[in-house]
Every structure is written in structure tokens, then in C-alpha cells.
Amino acid sequence: MSAKRSAIVTGGSRGIGRATALALADDGFDIAFCYRGGVAAAAETEAALRERGVAVYQAPCDVADAEAVEAFVKAAEEELGEVDALVNSAGIVRDNPMVLMPHADWNAVIDTNLTGTFNFCRTVAFGFMKRRSGAIVNLSSVAGVYGTASQTNYSAAKAGINGMSRALAKELAPYGVRVNVVAPGFIETDMTAELPDKVRDKAKKTIPMRRFGEASDVADLVSFLVSEKAGYITGQVLQVDGGIVI
Ligand code: NAP
């Protein structure tokens, strides 16, 4: 990789995406990040990144919209130069038992989590292949490994990310491009903050470490996976979950 490096982080305005953007900035990456619509959180993240002395490009971009994704990547590369790393963290949940799940909630979760990840991978992959370098990390979930009740949509999307990433890793490995997945368990972010206390307490009993993780626990692994220290690791699904047993 060149001395000046840049990374795209989707869903970079909040939670794991924000922690990852900050960790990569600490590693010296210029950062482009997108989000859906939360402008205030994006401005806070941008300020925290600029404090670290890196260049920043940020804009709203719905990851499910392929044309918007292409426009975002083009604008980010015009601003920061060719991108060296991609982290797909944008994601949503719409929980319900399957018998009660509206089709719209199935589609929204698949479109955002799975197709959104495809859209960004698809957009950067050719440049990575041409330059014979690059690293992709996709955020999945333990739900995509074991399945979680009331999350058939989310479990399917995340399992799809695991399969897609393993296949893409095989396609891109001959070009020196690595693709890995980080599958968190329960992490303290807005996504889990809304869980009722009863659910949180029950969840903690399934975690041998008896606590939720922090966004920085996930970001530290992403930082390692995009680095040259992980230069011989590709096609892996790595869990950050306090030893969760489902
Ligand atoms: P979060 O705190 O809810 O943040 C979600 C981020 O994604 C926000 O920046 C949000 O932007 C963005 N986003 C949502 N929909 C988008 C869309 N259509 N287009 C672009 N950006 C969009 O979530 P998190 O907890 O950090 O989760 C990050 C990733 O880790 C997700 O893929 C999630 O599934 C996965 N994960 C999380 C946990 C956990 O316990 N937290 C566990 C396992 C896996 P706006 O604010 O503008 O909407």
C-alpha cells in the first residue's frame, strides 16, 4: 500500500462504524464515511476524525441504492484519492417472529445489510483488482452464524454476507485483495440500547464474559484485518462476542 492510505466506512456516523473510522484514522487512514440520514451524528464523527489530523469525506448515501453508492465512491476518491480499504458497517434490524414479519421489514433488512454490502464491494472491487491491493471487511453478526429467533431477516442477511465474502475472497485473492468478515455478538451501541432490560439480562447469561462488548472491541479487529499484519488472512469469519453460546 502507498504511504497515504484511505478507507471507506459505511455506517460510519455511529456505533461500530464510528469506532472503526476513528481506529483507522489513528492508523493513519484518510476516511470517507456514509450514513443514512443522521446528520448531527455524522458531524460529530467528522469533527472527531479531523481532530486526528486526517482528511475526511462524508455524505449521506443509502447503501441499498446502487447508483448512490457508485456516486459516493467516485466523490470519495476524487476527494481522498484511490481507496485502499472498505469496511461495510451500515446495518439495521427489524425484529419480529417470522409469522408476524411484514414483507417490507424482510426486504428492508436484506436490501440494507446484504445488498448494501454487495453494492459497495461491487463498486470498489475492480479498482482493487487493477491496483493488486486492497482489503475489505464486512460486518456480519453471530446471528448469521447461529441464527437468532425473531431475526430471520437479519440472520439471513448476515449469513448471506458470510457466504458472499468467502466467495469474493476466492475471486480476489489472486489479485492480492483480501476479504474478511467480523461477526460481533452483543455490542453496546444504539442498536442494542433499545433492548428491554429483561432481554439484555437474558442475553448476558448466554455470554461467558457476562457483559456486552464495546464498539472499540470490534474496531480493533477491523484495524488489524485491514493492516499488513493480516496480510495472509482472507475468507475468514471472525467472532467478537465474549465467547457467546447460543
Ligand atoms: P448503529 O449504532 O445502529 O449504527 C448504524 C449505522 O448504519 C449508522 O451510521 C446509520 O446511519 C447507518 N445506516 C443504517 N442504514 C443505512 C443505509 N441504508 N445506508 C447507509 N447507512 C445506513 O449500528 P451498530 O450497532 O454500530 O452496527 C454496525 C454493524 O454491526 C451493523 O451491520 C450491525 O448489523 C452489526 N452488528 C452489530 C451488533 C451490535 O450488538 N451492535 C451485533 C452484531 C452485528 P444513520 O444514523 O444515518 O441511520
Coordinates of C-alpha atoms and ligand atoms in Angstrom, one line a residue:
M1 CA 0.0 0.0 0.0
S2 CA 1.1 3.6 -0.6
A3 CA 2.2 5.7 2.4
K4 CA -1.0 7.8 2.0
R5 CA -4.0 5.5 2.5
S6 CA -7.7 6.0 2.6
A7 CA -10.6 3.9 3.8
I8 CA -14.3 3.9 3.2
V9 CA -16.5 3.0 6.2
T10 CA -20.3 2.6 5.6
G11 CA -22.5 3.5 8.5
G12 CA -19.5 5.4 9.9
S13 CA -21.5 8.1 11.7
R14 CA -22.4 6.0 14.7
G15 CA -21.7 2.8 16.7
I16 CA -19.2 0.3 15.3
G17 CA -18.8 2.2 12.1
R18 CA -17.8 5.3 14.0
A19 CA -15.4 3.4 16.3
T20 CA -13.9 1.8 13.2
A21 CA -13.5 5.1 11.4
L22 CA -11.7 6.5 14.4
A23 CA -9.4 3.5 14.8
L24 CA -8.5 3.6 11.1
A25 CA -7.8 7.4 11.4
D26 CA -5.5 6.5 14.4
D27 CA -3.7 4.1 12.0
G28 CA -3.2 7.0 9.5
F29 CA -6.0 6.4 7.0
D30 CA -7.9 9.3 5.5
I31 CA -11.6 8.4 6.0
A32 CA -14.7 8.6 3.8
F33 CA -17.8 7.6 5.5
C34 CA -21.5 7.4 4.7
Y35 CA -24.7 7.2 6.7
R36 CA -28.4 7.1 6.0
G37 CA -29.7 10.5 7.4
G38 CA -28.4 11.3 10.9
V39 CA -26.6 14.5 10.0
A40 CA -25.8 15.5 13.6
A41 CA -24.0 12.2 14.4
A42 CA -22.1 12.5 11.1
A43 CA -20.9 16.0 12.0
E44 CA -19.7 14.8 15.4
T45 CA -17.8 11.9 13.8
E46 CA -16.3 14.2 11.2
A47 CA -15.1 16.5 14.0
A48 CA -13.5 13.6 15.9
L49 CA -11.8 12.4 12.8
R50 CA -10.4 15.9 11.9
E51 CA -9.0 16.2 15.4
R52 CA -6.9 13.2 14.5
G53 CA -5.4 15.2 11.6
V54 CA -6.7 13.1 8.7
A55 CA -8.6 14.1 5.6
V56 CA -12.4 13.4 5.7
Y57 CA -15.1 13.0 3.2
Q58 CA -18.6 12.3 4.5
A59 CA -22.1 12.3 2.9
P60 CA -25.4 10.6 3.3
C61 CA -25.8 7.6 1.0
D62 CA -28.3 4.8 1.2
V63 CA -26.2 1.7 0.8
A64 CA -29.2 -0.1 -0.8
D65 CA -29.2 2.3 -3.7
A66 CA -26.5 1.0 -6.2
E67 CA -26.4 4.3 -8.2
A68 CA -26.0 6.4 -5.0
V69 CA -23.2 4.0 -3.9
E70 CA -21.3 4.5 -7.2
A71 CA -21.6 8.2 -6.9
F72 CA -20.4 8.2 -3.3
V73 CA -17.3 6.1 -4.1
K74 CA -16.5 8.4 -7.1
A75 CA -16.8 11.5 -5.0
A76 CA -14.8 9.9 -2.1
E77 CA -11.9 9.0 -4.5
E78 CA -12.0 12.5 -6.1
E79 CA -11.6 13.9 -2.6
L80 CA -9.2 11.5 -1.0
G81 CA -7.6 9.5 -3.8
E82 CA -7.9 5.9 -4.7
V83 CA -9.3 3.9 -1.8
D84 CA -7.2 1.2 -0.1
A85 CA -9.7 -0.4 2.3
L86 CA -13.5 -0.8 2.6
V87 CA -15.4 -1.6 5.8
N88 CA -19.2 -2.3 5.4
S89 CA -20.8 -1.5 8.8
A90 CA -24.1 0.1 7.8
G91 CA -26.9 -2.1 9.1
I92 CA -30.4 -2.2 10.5
V93 CA -32.6 -4.5 12.4
R94 CA -36.4 -5.0 12.1
D95 CA -37.1 -7.8 14.6
N96 CA -40.3 -10.0 14.7
P97 CA -41.1 -13.7 14.7
M98 CA -41.4 -14.8 11.0
V99 CA -45.2 -15.3 11.3
L100 CA -45.6 -11.6 12.2
M101 CA -42.9 -10.2 9.9
P102 CA -44.1 -7.7 7.3
H103 CA -42.6 -8.3 3.9
A104 CA -41.4 -4.7 4.0
D105 CA -39.2 -5.5 7.0
W106 CA -37.8 -8.6 5.4
N107 CA -36.9 -6.6 2.3
A108 CA -35.5 -3.6 4.2
V109 CA -33.1 -5.7 6.2
I110 CA -31.9 -7.8 3.2
D111 CA -31.6 -4.6 1.0
T112 CA -29.6 -2.6 3.6
N113 CA -27.4 -5.3 5.2
L114 CA -26.8 -7.7 2.3
T115 CA -27.4 -5.8 -0.9
G116 CA -25.8 -2.7 0.6
T117 CA -22.6 -4.7 1.3
F118 CA -22.7 -6.2 -2.2
N119 CA -23.1 -2.7 -3.7
F120 CA -20.0 -1.3 -2.0
C121 CA -17.9 -4.4 -2.6
R122 CA -19.0 -4.5 -6.3
T123 CA -18.1 -0.8 -6.7
V124 CA -14.6 -0.9 -5.3
A125 CA -13.6 -4.4 -6.4
F126 CA -12.4 -3.6 -9.9
G127 CA -10.1 -0.8 -8.7
F128 CA -8.6 -3.1 -6.1
M129 CA -8.0 -5.8 -8.7
K130 CA -6.4 -3.3 -11.1
R131 CA -4.1 -2.0 -8.3
R132 CA -3.5 -5.5 -7.0
S133 CA -4.0 -4.4 -3.4
G134 CA -6.9 -3.7 -1.0
A135 CA -8.7 -5.0 2.0
I136 CA -12.4 -5.4 2.6
V137 CA -14.0 -6.1 6.0
N138 CA -17.7 -6.8 6.1
L139 CA -19.7 -6.6 9.4
S140 CA -21.9 -9.6 9.9
S141 CA -23.2 -11.0 13.2
V142 CA -23.3 -14.1 15.4
A143 CA -26.9 -14.2 14.2
G144 CA -25.6 -15.0 10.7
V145 CA -23.6 -17.9 12.1
Y146 CA -26.1 -19.5 14.6
G147 CA -29.4 -17.9 13.7
T148 CA -31.4 -15.8 16.2
A149 CA -35.1 -16.1 16.9
S150 CA -37.2 -13.1 15.9
Q151 CA -34.3 -12.2 13.5
T152 CA -34.9 -14.4 10.5
N153 CA -34.4 -11.4 8.1
Y154 CA -31.3 -10.3 9.9
S155 CA -29.9 -13.8 10.3
A156 CA -30.4 -14.4 6.6
A157 CA -28.8 -11.2 5.6
K158 CA -25.8 -11.8 7.8
A159 CA -25.4 -15.4 6.7
G160 CA -25.5 -14.1 3.2
I161 CA -22.7 -11.7 3.9
N162 CA -20.6 -14.6 5.3
G163 CA -21.1 -16.7 2.1
M164 CA -20.7 -13.7 -0.2
S165 CA -17.5 -12.7 1.5
R166 CA -16.0 -16.2 1.4
A167 CA -16.8 -16.4 -2.3
L168 CA -15.4 -12.9 -3.0
A169 CA -12.3 -13.7 -1.1
K170 CA -11.6 -16.6 -3.5
E171 CA -12.3 -14.3 -6.5
L172 CA -10.0 -11.6 -5.3
A173 CA -7.1 -13.5 -3.6
P174 CA -5.2 -14.0 -6.9
Y175 CA -5.2 -10.2 -7.2
G176 CA -3.7 -9.6 -3.7
V177 CA -7.0 -8.4 -2.4
R178 CA -8.3 -9.8 1.0
V179 CA -11.9 -10.1 2.1
N180 CA -12.8 -10.9 5.7
V181 CA -15.9 -10.8 8.0
V182 CA -16.2 -9.6 11.6
A183 CA -19.2 -11.1 13.3
P184 CA -19.9 -9.3 16.6
G185 CA -22.1 -10.6 19.4
F186 CA -23.8 -8.1 21.6
I187 CA -22.1 -4.7 21.4
E188 CA -23.0 -1.5 23.3
T189 CA -24.4 0.8 20.5
D190 CA -27.7 2.4 19.7
M191 CA -28.7 -0.9 18.0
T192 CA -28.7 -2.7 21.4
A193 CA -29.5 0.3 23.6
E194 CA -33.2 -0.1 22.9
L195 CA -33.4 -3.7 24.0
P196 CA -35.6 -4.1 27.2
D197 CA -33.6 -4.7 30.4
K198 CA -35.2 -8.2 30.6
V199 CA -33.8 -9.1 27.1
R200 CA -30.3 -7.6 28.0
D201 CA -30.1 -9.6 31.2
K202 CA -31.1 -12.8 29.5
A203 CA -28.6 -12.1 26.7
K204 CA -25.8 -11.6 29.3
K205 CA -26.4 -15.1 30.7
T206 CA -25.5 -16.6 27.3
I207 CA -22.2 -14.7 27.2
P208 CA -19.4 -16.4 29.2
M209 CA -17.9 -12.9 29.8
R210 CA -21.3 -11.8 31.2
R211 CA -21.2 -8.4 29.5
F212 CA -21.8 -6.7 26.2
G213 CA -18.7 -5.7 24.2
E214 CA -17.7 -2.1 23.3
A215 CA -17.6 -0.8 19.7
S216 CA -13.9 -0.4 20.1
D217 CA -13.5 -4.1 20.7
V218 CA -14.8 -4.7 17.2
A219 CA -12.9 -1.7 15.6
D220 CA -9.6 -3.1 17.0
L221 CA -10.1 -6.3 15.0
V222 CA -11.1 -4.4 11.8
S223 CA -8.0 -2.3 12.2
F224 CA -5.9 -5.5 12.4
L225 CA -7.6 -7.1 9.4
V226 CA -7.1 -4.2 7.0
S227 CA -3.4 -3.9 8.1
E228 CA -0.5 -5.6 6.5
K229 CA -0.1 -7.7 9.8
A230 CA -3.2 -9.6 8.5
G231 CA -1.6 -10.0 5.0
Y232 CA -2.2 -13.8 4.8
I233 CA -5.7 -13.8 6.3
T234 CA -8.6 -13.9 3.9
G235 CA -12.1 -15.5 3.6
Q236 CA -12.5 -15.7 7.4
V237 CA -15.5 -15.0 9.6
L238 CA -14.1 -13.9 13.0
Q239 CA -16.4 -13.5 16.0
V240 CA -16.0 -10.8 18.6
D241 CA -18.6 -12.0 21.2
G242 CA -17.2 -12.6 24.7
G243 CA -17.4 -16.3 24.0
I244 CA -21.2 -16.3 23.3
V245 CA -23.0 -19.6 23.4
I246 CA -26.4 -19.7 21.6
Ligands
NAP1 P1 -25.9 1.5 14.8 O1 -25.3 2.1 16.0 O2 -27.4 1.4 14.7 O3 -25.4 2.4 13.5 C1 -25.8 2.1 12.2 C2 -25.1 2.9 11.2 O4 -25.5 2.5 9.9 C3 -25.5 4.4 11.3 O5 -24.4 5.1 10.9 C4 -26.6 4.5 10.2 O6 -26.8 5.8 9.7 C5 -26.1 3.6 9.2 N1 -27.1 3.1 8.3 C6 -28.3 2.4 8.5 N2 -28.9 2.2 7.4 C7 -28.2 2.7 6.4 C8 -28.4 2.8 5.0 N3 -29.5 2.3 4.4 N4 -27.5 3.5 4.2 C9 -26.4 4.0 4.8 N5 -26.1 3.9 6.2 C10 -27.1 3.3 6.9 O7 -25.4 0.1 14.4 P2 -24.1 -0.7 15.0 O8 -24.5 -1.4 16.3 O9 -22.9 0.2 15.0 O10 -24.0 -1.9 14.0 C11 -23.0 -1.8 12.9 C12 -22.9 -3.1 12.2 O11 -22.6 -4.1 13.1 C13 -24.2 -3.5 11.6 O12 -24.0 -4.1 10.3 C14 -24.8 -4.5 12.6 O13 -25.7 -5.3 12.0 C15 -23.6 -5.1 13.0 N6 -23.7 -5.8 14.4 C16 -24.0 -5.0 15.5 C17 -24.1 -5.6 16.7 C18 -24.4 -4.9 18.0 O14 -24.6 -5.5 19.0 N7 -24.4 -3.6 18.0 C19 -24.0 -7.0 16.8 C20 -23.7 -7.7 15.6 C21 -23.6 -7.1 14.4 P3 -28.0 6.8 10.2 O15 -27.7 7.1 11.7 O16 -27.9 8.0 9.4 O17 -29.2 6.0 10.1

